[in-house]
mmCIF file of C-alpha atoms in Angstrom:
data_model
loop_
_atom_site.group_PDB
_atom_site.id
_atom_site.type_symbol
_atom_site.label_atom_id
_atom_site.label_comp_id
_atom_site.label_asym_id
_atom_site.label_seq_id
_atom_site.Cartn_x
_atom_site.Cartn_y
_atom_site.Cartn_z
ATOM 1 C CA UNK J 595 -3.188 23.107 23.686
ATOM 2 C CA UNK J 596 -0.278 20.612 22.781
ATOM 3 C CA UNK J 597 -0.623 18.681 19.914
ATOM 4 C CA UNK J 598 2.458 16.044 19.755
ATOM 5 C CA UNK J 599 3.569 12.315 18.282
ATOM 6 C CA UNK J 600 5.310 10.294 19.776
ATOM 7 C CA UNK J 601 7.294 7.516 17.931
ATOM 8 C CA UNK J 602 6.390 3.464 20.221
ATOM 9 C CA UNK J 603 8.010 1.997 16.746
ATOM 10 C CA UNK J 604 9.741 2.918 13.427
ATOM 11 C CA UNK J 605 10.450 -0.653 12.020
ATOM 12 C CA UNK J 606 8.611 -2.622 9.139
ATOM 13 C CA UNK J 607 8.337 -6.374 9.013
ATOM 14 C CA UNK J 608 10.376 -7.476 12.222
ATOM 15 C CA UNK J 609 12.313 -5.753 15.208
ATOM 16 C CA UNK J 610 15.599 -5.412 14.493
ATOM 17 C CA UNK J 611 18.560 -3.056 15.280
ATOM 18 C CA UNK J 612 16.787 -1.988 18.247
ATOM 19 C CA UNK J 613 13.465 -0.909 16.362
ATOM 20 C CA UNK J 614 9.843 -2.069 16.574
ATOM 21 C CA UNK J 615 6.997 -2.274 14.746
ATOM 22 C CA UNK J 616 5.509 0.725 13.578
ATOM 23 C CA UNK J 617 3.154 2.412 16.214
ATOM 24 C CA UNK J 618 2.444 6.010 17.294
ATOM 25 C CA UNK J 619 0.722 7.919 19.618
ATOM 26 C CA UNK J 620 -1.092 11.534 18.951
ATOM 27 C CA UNK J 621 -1.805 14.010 21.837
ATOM 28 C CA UNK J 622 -4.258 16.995 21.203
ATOM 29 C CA UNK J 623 -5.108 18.592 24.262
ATOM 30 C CA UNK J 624 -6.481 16.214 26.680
ATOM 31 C CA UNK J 625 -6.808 13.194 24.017
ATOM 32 C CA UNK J 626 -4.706 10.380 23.368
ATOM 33 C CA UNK J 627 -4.698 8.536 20.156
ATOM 34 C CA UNK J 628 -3.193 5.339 19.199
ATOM 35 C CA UNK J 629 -2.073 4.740 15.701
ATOM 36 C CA UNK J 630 -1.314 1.314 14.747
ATOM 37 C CA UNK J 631 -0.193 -1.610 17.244
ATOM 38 C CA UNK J 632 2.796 -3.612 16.529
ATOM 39 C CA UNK J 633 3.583 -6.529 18.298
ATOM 40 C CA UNK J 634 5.726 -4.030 20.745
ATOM 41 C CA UNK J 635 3.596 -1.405 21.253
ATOM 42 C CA UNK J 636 2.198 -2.395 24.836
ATOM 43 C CA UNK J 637 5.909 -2.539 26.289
ATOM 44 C CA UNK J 638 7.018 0.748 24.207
ATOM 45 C CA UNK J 639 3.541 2.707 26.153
ATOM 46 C CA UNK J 640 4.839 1.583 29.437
ATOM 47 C CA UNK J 641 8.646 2.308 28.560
ATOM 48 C CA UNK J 642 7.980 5.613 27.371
ATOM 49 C CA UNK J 643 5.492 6.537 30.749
ATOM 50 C CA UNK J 644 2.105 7.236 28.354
ATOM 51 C CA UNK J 645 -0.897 6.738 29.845
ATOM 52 C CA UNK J 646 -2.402 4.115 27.867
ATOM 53 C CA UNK J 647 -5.881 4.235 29.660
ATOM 54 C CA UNK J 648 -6.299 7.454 28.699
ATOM 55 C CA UNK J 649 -6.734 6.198 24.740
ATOM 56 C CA UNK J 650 -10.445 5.379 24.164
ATOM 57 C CA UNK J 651 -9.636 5.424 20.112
ATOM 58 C CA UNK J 652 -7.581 3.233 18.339
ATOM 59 C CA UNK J 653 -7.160 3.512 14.234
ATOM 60 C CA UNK J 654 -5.369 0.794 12.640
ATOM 61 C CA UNK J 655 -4.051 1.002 8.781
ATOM 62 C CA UNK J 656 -4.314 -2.127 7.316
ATOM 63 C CA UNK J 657 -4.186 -5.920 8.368
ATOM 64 C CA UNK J 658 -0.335 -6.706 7.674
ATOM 65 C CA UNK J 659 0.918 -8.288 11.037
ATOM 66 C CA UNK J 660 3.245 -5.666 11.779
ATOM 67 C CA UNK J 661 0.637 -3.189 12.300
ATOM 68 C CA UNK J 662 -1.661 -4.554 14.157
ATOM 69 C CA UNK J 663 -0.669 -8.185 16.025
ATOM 70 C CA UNK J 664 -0.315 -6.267 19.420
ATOM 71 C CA UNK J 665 -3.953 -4.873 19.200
ATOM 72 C CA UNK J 666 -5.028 -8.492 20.935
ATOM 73 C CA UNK J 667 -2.727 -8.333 24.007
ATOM 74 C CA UNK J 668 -3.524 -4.307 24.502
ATOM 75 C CA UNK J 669 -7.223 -5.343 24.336
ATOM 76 C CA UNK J 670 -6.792 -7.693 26.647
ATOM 77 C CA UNK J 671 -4.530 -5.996 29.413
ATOM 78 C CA UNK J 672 -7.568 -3.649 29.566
ATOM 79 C CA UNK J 673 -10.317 -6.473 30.317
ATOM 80 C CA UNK J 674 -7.717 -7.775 32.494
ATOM 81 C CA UNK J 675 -7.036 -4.385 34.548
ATOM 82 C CA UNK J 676 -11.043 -3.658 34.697
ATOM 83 C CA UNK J 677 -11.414 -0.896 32.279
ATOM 84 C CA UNK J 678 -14.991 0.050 31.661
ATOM 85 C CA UNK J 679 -15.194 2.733 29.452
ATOM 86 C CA UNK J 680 -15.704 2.163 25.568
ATOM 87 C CA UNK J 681 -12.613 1.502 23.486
ATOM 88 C CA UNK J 682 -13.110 2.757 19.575
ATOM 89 C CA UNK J 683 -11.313 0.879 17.003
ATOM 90 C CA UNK J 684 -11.296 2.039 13.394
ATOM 91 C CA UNK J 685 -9.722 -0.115 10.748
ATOM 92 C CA UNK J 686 -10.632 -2.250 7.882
ATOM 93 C CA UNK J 687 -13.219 -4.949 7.167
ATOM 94 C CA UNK J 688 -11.816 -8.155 9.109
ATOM 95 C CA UNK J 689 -10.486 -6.580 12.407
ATOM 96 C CA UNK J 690 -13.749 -6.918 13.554
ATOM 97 C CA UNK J 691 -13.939 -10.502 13.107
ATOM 98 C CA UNK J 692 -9.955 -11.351 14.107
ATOM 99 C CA UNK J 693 -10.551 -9.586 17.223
ATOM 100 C CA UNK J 694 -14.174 -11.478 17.693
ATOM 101 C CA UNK J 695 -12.784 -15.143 17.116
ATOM 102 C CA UNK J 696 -9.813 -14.520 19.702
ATOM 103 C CA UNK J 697 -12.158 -13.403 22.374
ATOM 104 C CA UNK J 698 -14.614 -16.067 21.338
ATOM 105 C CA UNK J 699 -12.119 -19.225 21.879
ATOM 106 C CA UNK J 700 -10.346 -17.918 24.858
ATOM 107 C CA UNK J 701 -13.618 -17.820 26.356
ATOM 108 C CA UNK J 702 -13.410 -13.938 27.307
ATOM 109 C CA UNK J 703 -16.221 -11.548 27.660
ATOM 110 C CA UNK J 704 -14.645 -7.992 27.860
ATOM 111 C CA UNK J 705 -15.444 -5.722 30.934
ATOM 112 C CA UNK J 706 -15.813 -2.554 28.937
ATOM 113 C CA UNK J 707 -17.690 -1.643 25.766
ATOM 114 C CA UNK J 708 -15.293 -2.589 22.194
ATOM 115 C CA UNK J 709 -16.838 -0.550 19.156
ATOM 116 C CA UNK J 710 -15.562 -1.407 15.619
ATOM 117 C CA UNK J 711 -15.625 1.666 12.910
ATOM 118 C CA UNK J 712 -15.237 -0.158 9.463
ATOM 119 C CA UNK J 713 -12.502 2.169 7.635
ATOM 120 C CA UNK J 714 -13.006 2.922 3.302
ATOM 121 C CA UNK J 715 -10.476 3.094 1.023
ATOM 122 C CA UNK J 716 -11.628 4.916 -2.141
ATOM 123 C CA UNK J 717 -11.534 8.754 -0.964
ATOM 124 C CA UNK J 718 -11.073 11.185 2.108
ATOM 125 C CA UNK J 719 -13.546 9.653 5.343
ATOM 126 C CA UNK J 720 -13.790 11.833 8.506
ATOM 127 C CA UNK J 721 -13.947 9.293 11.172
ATOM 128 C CA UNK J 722 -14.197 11.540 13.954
ATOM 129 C CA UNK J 723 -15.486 14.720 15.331
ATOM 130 C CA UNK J 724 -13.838 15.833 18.808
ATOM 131 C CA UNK J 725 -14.465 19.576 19.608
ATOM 132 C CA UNK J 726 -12.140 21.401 17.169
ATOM 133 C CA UNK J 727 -9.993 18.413 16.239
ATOM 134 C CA UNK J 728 -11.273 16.179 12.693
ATOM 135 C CA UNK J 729 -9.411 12.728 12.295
ATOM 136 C CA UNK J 730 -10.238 11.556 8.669
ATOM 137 C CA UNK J 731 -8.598 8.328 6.523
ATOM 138 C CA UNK J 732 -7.831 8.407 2.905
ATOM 139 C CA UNK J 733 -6.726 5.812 0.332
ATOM 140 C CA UNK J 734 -3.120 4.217 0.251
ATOM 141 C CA UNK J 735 -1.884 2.156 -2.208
ATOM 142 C CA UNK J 736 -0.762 -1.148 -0.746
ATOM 143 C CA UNK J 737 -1.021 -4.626 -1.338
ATOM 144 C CA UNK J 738 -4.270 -5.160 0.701
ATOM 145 C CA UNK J 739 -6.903 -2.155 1.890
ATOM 146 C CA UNK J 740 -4.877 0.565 3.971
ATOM 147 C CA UNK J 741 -5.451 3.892 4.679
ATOM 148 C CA UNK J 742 -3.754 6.580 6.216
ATOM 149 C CA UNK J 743 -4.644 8.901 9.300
ATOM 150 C CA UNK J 744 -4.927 12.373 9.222
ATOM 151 C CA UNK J 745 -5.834 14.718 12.583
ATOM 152 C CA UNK J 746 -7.156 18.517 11.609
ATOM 153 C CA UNK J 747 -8.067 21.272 13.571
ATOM 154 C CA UNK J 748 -10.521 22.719 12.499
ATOM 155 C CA UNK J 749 -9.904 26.465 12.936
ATOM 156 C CA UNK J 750 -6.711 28.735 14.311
ATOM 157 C CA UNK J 751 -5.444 29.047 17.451
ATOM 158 C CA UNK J 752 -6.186 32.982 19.121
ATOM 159 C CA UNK J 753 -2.518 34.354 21.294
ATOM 160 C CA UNK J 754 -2.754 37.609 22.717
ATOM 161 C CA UNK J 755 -0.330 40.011 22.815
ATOM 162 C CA UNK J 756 0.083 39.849 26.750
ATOM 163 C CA UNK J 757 1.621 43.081 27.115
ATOM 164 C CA UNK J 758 -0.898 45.222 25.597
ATOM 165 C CA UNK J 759 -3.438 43.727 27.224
ATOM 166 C CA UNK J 760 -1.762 44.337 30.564
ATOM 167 C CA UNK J 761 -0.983 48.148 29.458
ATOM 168 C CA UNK J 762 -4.119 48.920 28.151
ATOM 169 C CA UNK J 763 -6.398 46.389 30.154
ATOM 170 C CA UNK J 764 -9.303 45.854 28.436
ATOM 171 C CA UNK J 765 -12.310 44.114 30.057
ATOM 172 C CA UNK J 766 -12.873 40.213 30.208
ATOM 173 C CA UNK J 767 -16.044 40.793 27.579
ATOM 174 C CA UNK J 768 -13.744 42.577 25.351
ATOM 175 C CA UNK J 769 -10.766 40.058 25.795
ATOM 176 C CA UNK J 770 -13.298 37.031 25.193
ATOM 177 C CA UNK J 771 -13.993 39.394 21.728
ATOM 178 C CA UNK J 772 -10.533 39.502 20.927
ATOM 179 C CA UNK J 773 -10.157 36.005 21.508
ATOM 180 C CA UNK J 774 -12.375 34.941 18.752
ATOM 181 C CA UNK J 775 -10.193 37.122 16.521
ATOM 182 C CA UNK J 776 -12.409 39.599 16.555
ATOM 183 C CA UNK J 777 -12.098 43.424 16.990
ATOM 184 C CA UNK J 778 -13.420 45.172 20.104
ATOM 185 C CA UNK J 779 -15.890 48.308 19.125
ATOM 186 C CA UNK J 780 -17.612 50.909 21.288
ATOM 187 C CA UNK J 781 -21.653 51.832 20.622
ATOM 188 C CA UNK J 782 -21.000 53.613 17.619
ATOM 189 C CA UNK J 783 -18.916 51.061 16.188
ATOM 190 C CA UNK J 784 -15.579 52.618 16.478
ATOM 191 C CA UNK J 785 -12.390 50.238 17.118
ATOM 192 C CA UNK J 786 -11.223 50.288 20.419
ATOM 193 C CA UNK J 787 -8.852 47.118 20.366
ATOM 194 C CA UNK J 788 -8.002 46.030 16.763
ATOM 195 C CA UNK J 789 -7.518 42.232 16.663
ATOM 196 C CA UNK J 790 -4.583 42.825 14.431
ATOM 197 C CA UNK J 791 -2.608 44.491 16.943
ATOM 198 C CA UNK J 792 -3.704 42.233 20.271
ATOM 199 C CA UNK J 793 -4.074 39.153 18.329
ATOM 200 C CA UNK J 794 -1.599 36.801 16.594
ATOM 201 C CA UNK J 795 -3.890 34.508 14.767
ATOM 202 C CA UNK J 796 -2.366 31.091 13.881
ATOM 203 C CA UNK J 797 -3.371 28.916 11.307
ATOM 204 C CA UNK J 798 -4.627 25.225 12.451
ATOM 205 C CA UNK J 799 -2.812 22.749 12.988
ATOM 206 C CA UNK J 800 -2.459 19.272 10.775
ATOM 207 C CA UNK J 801 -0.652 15.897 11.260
ATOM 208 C CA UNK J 802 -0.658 13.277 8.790
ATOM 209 C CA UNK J 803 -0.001 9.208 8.689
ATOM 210 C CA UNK J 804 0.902 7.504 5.910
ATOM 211 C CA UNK J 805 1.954 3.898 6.916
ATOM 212 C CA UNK J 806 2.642 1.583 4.337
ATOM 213 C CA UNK J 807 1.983 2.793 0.515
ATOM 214 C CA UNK J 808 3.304 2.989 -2.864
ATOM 215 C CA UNK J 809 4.696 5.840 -4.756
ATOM 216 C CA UNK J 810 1.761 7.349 -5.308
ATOM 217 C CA UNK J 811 1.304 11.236 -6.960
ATOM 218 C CA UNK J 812 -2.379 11.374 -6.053
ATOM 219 C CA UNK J 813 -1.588 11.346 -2.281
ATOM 220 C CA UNK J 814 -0.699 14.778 -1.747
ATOM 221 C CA UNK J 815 -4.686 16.241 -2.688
ATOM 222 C CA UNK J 816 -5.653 14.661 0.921
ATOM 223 C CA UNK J 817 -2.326 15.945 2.765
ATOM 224 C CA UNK J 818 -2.245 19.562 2.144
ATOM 225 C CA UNK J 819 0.334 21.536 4.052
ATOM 226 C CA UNK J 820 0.496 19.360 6.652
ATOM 227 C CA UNK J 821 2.391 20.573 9.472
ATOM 228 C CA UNK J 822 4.198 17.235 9.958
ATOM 229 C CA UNK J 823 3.725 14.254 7.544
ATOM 230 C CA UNK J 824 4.986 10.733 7.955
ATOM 231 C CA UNK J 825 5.248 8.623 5.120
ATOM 232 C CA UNK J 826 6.850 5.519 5.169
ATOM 233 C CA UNK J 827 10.272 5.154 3.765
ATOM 234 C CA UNK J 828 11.288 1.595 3.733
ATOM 235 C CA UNK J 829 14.090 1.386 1.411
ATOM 236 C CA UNK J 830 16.577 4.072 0.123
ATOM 237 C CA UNK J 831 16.470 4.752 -3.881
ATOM 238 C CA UNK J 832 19.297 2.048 -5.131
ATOM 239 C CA UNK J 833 16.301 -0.394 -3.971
ATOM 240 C CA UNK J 834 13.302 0.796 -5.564
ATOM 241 C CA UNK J 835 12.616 -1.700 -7.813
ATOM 242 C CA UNK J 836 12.184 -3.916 -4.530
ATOM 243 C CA UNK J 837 10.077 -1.160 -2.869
ATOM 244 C CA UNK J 838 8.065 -1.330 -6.294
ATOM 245 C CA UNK J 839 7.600 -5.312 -5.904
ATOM 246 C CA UNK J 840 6.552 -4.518 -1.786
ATOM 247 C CA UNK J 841 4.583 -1.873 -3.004
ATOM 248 C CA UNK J 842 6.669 0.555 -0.371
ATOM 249 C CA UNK J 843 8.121 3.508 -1.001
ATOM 250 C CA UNK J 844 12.082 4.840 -0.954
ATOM 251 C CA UNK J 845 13.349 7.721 0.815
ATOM 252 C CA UNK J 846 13.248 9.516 -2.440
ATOM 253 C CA UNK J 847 9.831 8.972 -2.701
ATOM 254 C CA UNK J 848 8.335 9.642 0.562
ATOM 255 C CA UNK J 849 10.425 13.464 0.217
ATOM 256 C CA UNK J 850 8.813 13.709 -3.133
ATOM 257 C CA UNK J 851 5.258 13.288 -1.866
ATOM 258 C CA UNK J 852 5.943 15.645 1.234
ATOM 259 C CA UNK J 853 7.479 18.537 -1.498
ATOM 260 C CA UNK J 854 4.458 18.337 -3.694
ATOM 261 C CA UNK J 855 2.058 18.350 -0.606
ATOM 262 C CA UNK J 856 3.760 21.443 0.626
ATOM 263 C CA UNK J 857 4.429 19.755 4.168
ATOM 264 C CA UNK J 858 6.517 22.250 6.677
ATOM 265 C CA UNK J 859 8.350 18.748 7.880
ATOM 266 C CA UNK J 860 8.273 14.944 6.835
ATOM 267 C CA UNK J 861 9.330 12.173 9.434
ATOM 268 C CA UNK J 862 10.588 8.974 7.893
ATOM 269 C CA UNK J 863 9.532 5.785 8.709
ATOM 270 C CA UNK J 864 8.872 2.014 8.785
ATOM 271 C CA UNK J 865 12.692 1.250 7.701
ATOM 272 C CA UNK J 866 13.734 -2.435 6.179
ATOM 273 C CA UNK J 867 15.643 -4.581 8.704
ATOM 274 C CA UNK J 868 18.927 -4.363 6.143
ATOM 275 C CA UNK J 869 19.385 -0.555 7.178
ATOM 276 C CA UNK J 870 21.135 -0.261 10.558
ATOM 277 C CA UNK J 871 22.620 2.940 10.254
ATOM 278 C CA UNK J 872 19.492 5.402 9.327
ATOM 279 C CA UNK J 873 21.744 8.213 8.699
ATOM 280 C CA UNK J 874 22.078 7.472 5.054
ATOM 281 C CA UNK J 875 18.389 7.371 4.296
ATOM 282 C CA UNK J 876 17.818 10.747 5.871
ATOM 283 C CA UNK J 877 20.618 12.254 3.955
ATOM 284 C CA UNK J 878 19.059 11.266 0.614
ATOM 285 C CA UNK J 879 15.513 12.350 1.652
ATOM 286 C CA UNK J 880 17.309 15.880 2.405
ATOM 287 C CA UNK J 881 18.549 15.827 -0.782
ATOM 288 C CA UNK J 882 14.789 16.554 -2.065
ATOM 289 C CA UNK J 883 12.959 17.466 0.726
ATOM 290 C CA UNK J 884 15.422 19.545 3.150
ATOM 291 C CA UNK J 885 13.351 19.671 6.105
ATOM 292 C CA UNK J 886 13.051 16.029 6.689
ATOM 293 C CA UNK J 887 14.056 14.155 10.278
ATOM 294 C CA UNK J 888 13.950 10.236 11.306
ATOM 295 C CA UNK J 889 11.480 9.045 13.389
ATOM 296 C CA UNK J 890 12.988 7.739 16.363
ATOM 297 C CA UNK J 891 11.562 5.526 19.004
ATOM 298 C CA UNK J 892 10.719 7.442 22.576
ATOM 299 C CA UNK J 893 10.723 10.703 20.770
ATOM 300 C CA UNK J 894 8.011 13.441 20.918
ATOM 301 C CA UNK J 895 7.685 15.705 18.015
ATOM 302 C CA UNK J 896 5.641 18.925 18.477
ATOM 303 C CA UNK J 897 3.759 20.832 16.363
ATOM 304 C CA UNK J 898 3.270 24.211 17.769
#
């Protein structure tokens, strides 16, 4: 089952250098997951080939323009192209009533079913239950209500060790046995097919989002060895006392959060307009936190 993000935007405040505003998508299996909507984001889904009908939830961080202000249009190229299944937006107190007045005055009554899940931001919220995936917010530090996004699975993925099972060929009850991780045993309870050997059991897999926050050393306790994290990294360390006054975060910072969370890989993020050469910024995140990458616009990252 895949389980990838792709970059729509990597910008903060305004496009610039040939970056947007920040959105994402997140694939798991046959889901499709929209997180945040910059003014951009509808002309980055169709650039990029992503099947926007195919999102039915949409979780938006916090009410700072550049995060949301294409929610509106995307809402209404739906109505406009008949959709009529239900469209799930999670996000904080007041996106409910921006998106209400808008439809009100331009006289529009949508075509398909909008639900509104109000988001907290004191502690760790699952939001969402899909089969074995959990999508849960938790508290960012900001200048206004924001959370970030996590997506969990919620146990390990099963592989089997194809060619023992084509050497030995055990039967589909005891392969659906092994596939639980589970070892195969005759009547009397001895082992037949140790899981061990036709199993490689992986551990499940976990993406976090962390848009627009602070320095802030409590984070990691709701990001735990996250497979991939993003964390914003507006500004690069000679300019944290500015990222202190924006309450953002530096490069630094954001590699500092992903060492102490013990994150396999941390993608970078929501970058000022002054930087148009990213290189440098990635260099001094690698200088804490090795395995660190940019996020770049039209690119998938997979977590396998």
């Amino acid at each position: 089952m895949d389980f990838n993000i792709t970059i729509l935007g990597s910008n903060s405040a305004a496009p610039a250098h040939g970056r947007n505003q920040t959105s994402q998508v997140v694939t798991w299996g046959s889901y499709t997951f929209l997180l945040d909507c910059g003014e951009s984001t509808q002309h980055q889904l169709r650039k990029y080939k992503i099947k926007y009908f195919k999102i039915n939830h949409i979780f938006i961080s916090h009410l700072h323009g550049d995060h949301y202000l294409g929610l509106m249009g995307l809402i209404a190229t739906y109505h406009l192209n008949n959709r009529k299944h239900p469209l799930h937006i999670f996000g904080p107190n007041g996106l409910d009533e921006i998106i209400t007045i808008q439809l009100k005055y331009s006289g529009t009554i949508l075509k398909f079913p909008l639900i509104f899940h109000p988001t907290l931001h004191s502690e760790k919220n699952k939001l969402l239950e899909l089969g074995d995936l959990e999508v849960w917010s938790f508290p960012l530090k900001h200048r206004i209500p924001c959370t970030g996004f996590s997506f969990e699975e919620k146990t390990g993925r099963v592989r089997l060790n194809k060619e023992l099972i084509i050497k030995n060929k055990p039967g589909i009850e005891a392969i659906r046995t092994l596939l639980r991780g589970q070892d195969v045993r005759d009547m009397t309870g001895r082992v037949l097919y140790p899981a061990k050997d036709y199993c490689e059991i992986k551990a499940p897999r976990k993406y976090a989002f962390c848009s627009d926050t602070i320095y802030d050393p409590e984070l990691p306790q709701y990001i735990r060895e996250m497979d991939i994290l993003y964390h914003e990294s507006t500004f690069m360390e000679a300019e944290k006392d500015r990222a202190k006054l924006t309450r953002h975060s530096t490069t630094k910072e954001a590699a500092s959060i992903a060492l102490a969370s013990k994150a396999k890989n941390l993608l970078l993020g929501h970058y000022s307009v002054r930087y148009a050469d990213l290189t440098p910024l990635l260099e001094e995140a690698r200088e804490t936190f090795p395995n660190s990458f940019l996020s770049e616009e039209g690119t998938t990252y997979r977590i396998k």
